[in-house]
Coordinates of C-alpha atoms in Angstrom, one line a residue:
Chain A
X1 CA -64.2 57.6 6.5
X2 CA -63.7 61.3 7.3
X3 CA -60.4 61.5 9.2
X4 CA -59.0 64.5 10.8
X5 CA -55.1 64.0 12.3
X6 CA -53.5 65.9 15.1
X7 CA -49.8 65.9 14.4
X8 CA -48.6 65.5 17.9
X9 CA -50.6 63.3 20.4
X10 CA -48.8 64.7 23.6
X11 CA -46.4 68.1 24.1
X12 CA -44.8 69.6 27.2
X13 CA -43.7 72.9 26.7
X14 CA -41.8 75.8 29.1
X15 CA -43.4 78.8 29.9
X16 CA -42.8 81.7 27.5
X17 CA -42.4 79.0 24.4
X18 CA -44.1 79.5 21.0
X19 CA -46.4 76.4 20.4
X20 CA -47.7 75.1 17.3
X21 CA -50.6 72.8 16.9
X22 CA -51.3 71.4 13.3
X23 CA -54.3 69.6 12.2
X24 CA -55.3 68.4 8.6
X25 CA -58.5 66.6 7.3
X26 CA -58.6 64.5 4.2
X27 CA -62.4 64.8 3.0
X28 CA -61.9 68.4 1.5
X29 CA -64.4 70.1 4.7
X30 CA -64.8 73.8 4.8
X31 CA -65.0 74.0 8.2
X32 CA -62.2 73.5 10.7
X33 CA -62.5 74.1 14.4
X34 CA -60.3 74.1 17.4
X35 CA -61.8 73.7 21.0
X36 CA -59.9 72.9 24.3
X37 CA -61.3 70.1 26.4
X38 CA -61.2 70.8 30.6
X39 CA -62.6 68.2 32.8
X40 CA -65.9 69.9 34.7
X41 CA -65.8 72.7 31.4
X42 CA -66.7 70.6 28.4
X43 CA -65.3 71.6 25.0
X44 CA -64.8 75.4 24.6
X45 CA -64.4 76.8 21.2
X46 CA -61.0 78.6 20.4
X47 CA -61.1 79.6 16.9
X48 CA -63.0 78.5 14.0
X49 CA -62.4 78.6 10.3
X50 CA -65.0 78.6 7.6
X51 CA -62.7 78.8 4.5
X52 CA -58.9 79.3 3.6
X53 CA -57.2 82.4 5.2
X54 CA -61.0 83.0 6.8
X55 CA -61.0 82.8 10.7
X56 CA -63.4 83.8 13.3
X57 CA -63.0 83.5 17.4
X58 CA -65.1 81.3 19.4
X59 CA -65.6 81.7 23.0
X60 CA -61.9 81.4 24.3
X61 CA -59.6 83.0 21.6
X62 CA -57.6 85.3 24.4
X63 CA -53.6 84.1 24.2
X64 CA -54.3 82.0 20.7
X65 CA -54.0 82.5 17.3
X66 CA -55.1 80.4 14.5
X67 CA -53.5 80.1 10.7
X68 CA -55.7 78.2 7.7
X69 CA -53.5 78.5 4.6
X70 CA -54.7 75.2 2.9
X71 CA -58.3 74.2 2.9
X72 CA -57.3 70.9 4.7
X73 CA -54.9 72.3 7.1
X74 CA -55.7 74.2 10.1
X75 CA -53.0 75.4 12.4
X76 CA -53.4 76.5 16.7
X77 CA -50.4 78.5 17.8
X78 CA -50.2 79.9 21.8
X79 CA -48.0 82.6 21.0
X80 CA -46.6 82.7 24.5
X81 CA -47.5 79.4 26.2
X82 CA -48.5 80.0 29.6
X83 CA -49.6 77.3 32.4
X84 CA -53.4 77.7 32.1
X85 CA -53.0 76.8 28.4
X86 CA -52.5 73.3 29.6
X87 CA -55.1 71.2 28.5
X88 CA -56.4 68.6 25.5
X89 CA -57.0 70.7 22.4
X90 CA -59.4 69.2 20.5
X91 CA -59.7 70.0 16.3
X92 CA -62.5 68.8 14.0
X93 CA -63.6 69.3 11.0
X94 CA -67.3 69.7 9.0
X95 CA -69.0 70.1 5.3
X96 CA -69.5 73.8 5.2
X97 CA -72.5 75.7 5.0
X98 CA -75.5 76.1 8.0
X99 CA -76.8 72.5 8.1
X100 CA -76.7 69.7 10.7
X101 CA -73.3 69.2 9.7
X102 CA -71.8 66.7 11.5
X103 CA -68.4 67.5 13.4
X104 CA -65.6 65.1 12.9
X105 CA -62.6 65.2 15.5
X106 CA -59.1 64.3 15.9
X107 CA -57.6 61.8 18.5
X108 CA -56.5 65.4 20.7
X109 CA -53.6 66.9 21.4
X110 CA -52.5 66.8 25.2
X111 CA -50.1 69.9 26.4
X112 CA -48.8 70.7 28.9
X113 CA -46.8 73.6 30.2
X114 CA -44.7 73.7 33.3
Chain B
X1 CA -74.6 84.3 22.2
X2 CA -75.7 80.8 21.9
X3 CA -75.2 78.4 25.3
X4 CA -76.0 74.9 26.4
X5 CA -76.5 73.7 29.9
X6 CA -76.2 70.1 31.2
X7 CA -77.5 69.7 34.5
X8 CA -75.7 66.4 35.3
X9 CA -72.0 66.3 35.4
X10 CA -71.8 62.7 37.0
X11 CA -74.7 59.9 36.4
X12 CA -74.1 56.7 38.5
X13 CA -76.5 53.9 37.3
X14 CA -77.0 50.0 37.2
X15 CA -76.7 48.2 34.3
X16 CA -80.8 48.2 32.8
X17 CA -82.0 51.2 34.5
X18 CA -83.5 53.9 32.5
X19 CA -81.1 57.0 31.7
X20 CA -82.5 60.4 30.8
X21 CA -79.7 62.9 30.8
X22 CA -80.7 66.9 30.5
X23 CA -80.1 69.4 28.3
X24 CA -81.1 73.0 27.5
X25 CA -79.8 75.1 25.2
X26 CA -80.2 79.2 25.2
X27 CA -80.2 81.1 21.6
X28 CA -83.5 82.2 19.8
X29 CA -83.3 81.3 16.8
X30 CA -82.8 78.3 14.6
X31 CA -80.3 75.5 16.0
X32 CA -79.2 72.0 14.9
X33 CA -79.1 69.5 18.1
X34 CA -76.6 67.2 18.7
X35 CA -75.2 64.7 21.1
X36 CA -71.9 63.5 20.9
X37 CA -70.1 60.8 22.8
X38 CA -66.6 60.0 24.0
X39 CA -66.1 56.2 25.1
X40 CA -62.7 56.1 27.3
X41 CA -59.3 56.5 25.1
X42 CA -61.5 57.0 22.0
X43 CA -62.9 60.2 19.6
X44 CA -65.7 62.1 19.9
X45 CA -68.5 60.7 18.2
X46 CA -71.9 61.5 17.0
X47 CA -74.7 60.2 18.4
X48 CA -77.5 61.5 17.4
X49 CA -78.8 65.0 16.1
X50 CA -82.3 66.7 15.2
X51 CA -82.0 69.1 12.8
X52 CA -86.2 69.6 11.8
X53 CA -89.3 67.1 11.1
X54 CA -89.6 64.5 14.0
X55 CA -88.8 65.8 17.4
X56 CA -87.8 62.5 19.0
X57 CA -84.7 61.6 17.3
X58 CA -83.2 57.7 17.2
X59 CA -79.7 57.5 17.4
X60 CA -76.9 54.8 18.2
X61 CA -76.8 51.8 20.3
X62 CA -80.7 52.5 21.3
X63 CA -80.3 56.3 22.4
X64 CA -83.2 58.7 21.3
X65 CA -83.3 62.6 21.9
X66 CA -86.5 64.5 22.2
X67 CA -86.4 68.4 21.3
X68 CA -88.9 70.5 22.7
X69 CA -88.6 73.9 21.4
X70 CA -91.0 75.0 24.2
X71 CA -88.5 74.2 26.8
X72 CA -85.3 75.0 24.8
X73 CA -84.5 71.2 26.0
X74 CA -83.3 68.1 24.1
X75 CA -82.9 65.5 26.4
X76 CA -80.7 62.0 26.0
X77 CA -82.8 59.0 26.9
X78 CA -82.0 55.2 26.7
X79 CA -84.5 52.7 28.3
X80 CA -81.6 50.1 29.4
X81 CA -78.2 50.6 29.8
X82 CA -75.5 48.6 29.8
X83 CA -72.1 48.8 30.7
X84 CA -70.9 49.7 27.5
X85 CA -72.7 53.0 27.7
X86 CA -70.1 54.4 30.2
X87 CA -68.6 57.3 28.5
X88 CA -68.6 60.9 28.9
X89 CA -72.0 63.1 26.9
X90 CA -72.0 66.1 25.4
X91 CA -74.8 68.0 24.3
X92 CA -74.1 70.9 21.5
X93 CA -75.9 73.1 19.6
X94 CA -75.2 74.6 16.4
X95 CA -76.6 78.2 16.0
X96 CA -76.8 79.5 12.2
X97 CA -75.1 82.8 12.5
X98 CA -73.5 84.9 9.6
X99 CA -73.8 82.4 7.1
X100 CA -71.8 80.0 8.8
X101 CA -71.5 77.1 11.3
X102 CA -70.6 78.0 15.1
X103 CA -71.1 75.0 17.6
X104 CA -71.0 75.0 21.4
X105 CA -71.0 72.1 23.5
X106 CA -72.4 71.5 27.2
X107 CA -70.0 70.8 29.8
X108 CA -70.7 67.1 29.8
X109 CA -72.0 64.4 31.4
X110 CA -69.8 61.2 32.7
X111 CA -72.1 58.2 32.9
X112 CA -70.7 55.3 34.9
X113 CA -72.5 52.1 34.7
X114 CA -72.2 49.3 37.1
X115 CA -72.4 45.5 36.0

């Protein structure tokens, strides 16, 4: 089975800090995503990376940054985390090319900023 | 810019009504269909997805899709449910743009089912 690994399962994090979300996928996809879960909002797409060092922005990219130096690792850093940022980030992973590639996703990372 | 709307953010029903939950997507030209699950404390899943041939798409547990291009829908149906089924849905669609592969998910649906 495909399996795609969040390193850390639940953060808090101060206002103003540098955060760092990792991700890694063991079934050599070329596609890695990260989205941010908000109950009422569904899953919005932050960043998405369609090979290494390749990146483009979904739909919510303002106050994130992304980092895909390794095929199987992609990386989610808020820069200056700020209370709004808090949410479940979501990553998952997919074959590359245009198909009906299935997404496969991590358990989620919770965060929280005060 | 592709988008997908689900009508219904909160389905109550008995355990063996029918479910049909909505979906309707906006982007003009080719798109993969999907609809994912998340059961409580568990991943997102994959239940079904149409991709061409067959509009009506079988998935998991008994859960069947139909796409209708005409309508830009592809709604969720199950002719029973049963408790099991209470998780949260999310439609997506996956628009084939520049080569590679962008997907954009609904806002959800929560189904609660009642023994």
């Amino acid at each position: 089975d495909v399996k795609v690994t969040q390193s850390s399962r639940y953060l808090v994090k101060r206002t103003g800090e540098k955060v760092f979300l990792e991700c890694v996928q063991d079934m050599d996809h070329e596609n890695m995503f990260w989205y941010r879960q908000d109950p009422g909002l569904g899953l919005r797409l932050i960043y998405f990376s369609y090979d290494v060092k390749m990146k483009e922005k979904g739909d919510i990219p303002e106050g994130y940054s992304v980092s895909r130096e390794k095929k199987e690792r992609f990386s989610l850093i808020l820069e200056s985390a700020s209370t709004n940022q808090t949410s479940m980030y979501l990553c998952a992973s997919s074959l590359g090319g245009t198909g009906a590639n299935v997404l496969t996703f991590g358990a989620g990372s919770r965060l929280t900023v005060l | 810019a592709q988008s997908v709307s689900q009508h219904n953010h909160h389905v109550i029903l008995s355990e063996a009504a029918s479910l049909e939950l909505g979906c309707n997507y906006s982007y003009g030209g080719t798109v993969n269909l999907f609809w994912y699950v998340q059961y409580p404390g568990q991943h997102l899943q994959l239940l079904l997805k149409y991709f061409s041939g067959d509009p009506l798409v079988k998935g998991i547990k008994g859960f069947e899709a139909e796409f209708i291009k005409s309508k830009f829908s592809f709604n969720l149906r199950k002719p029973s449910v049963q408790w099991s089924d209470t998780a949260e849905y999310f439609c997506a669609v996956n628009a084939n743009s520049g080569g590679y592969q962008k997907v954009t998910f609904g806002t959800g649906t929560k189904l609660q089912v009642i023994p």
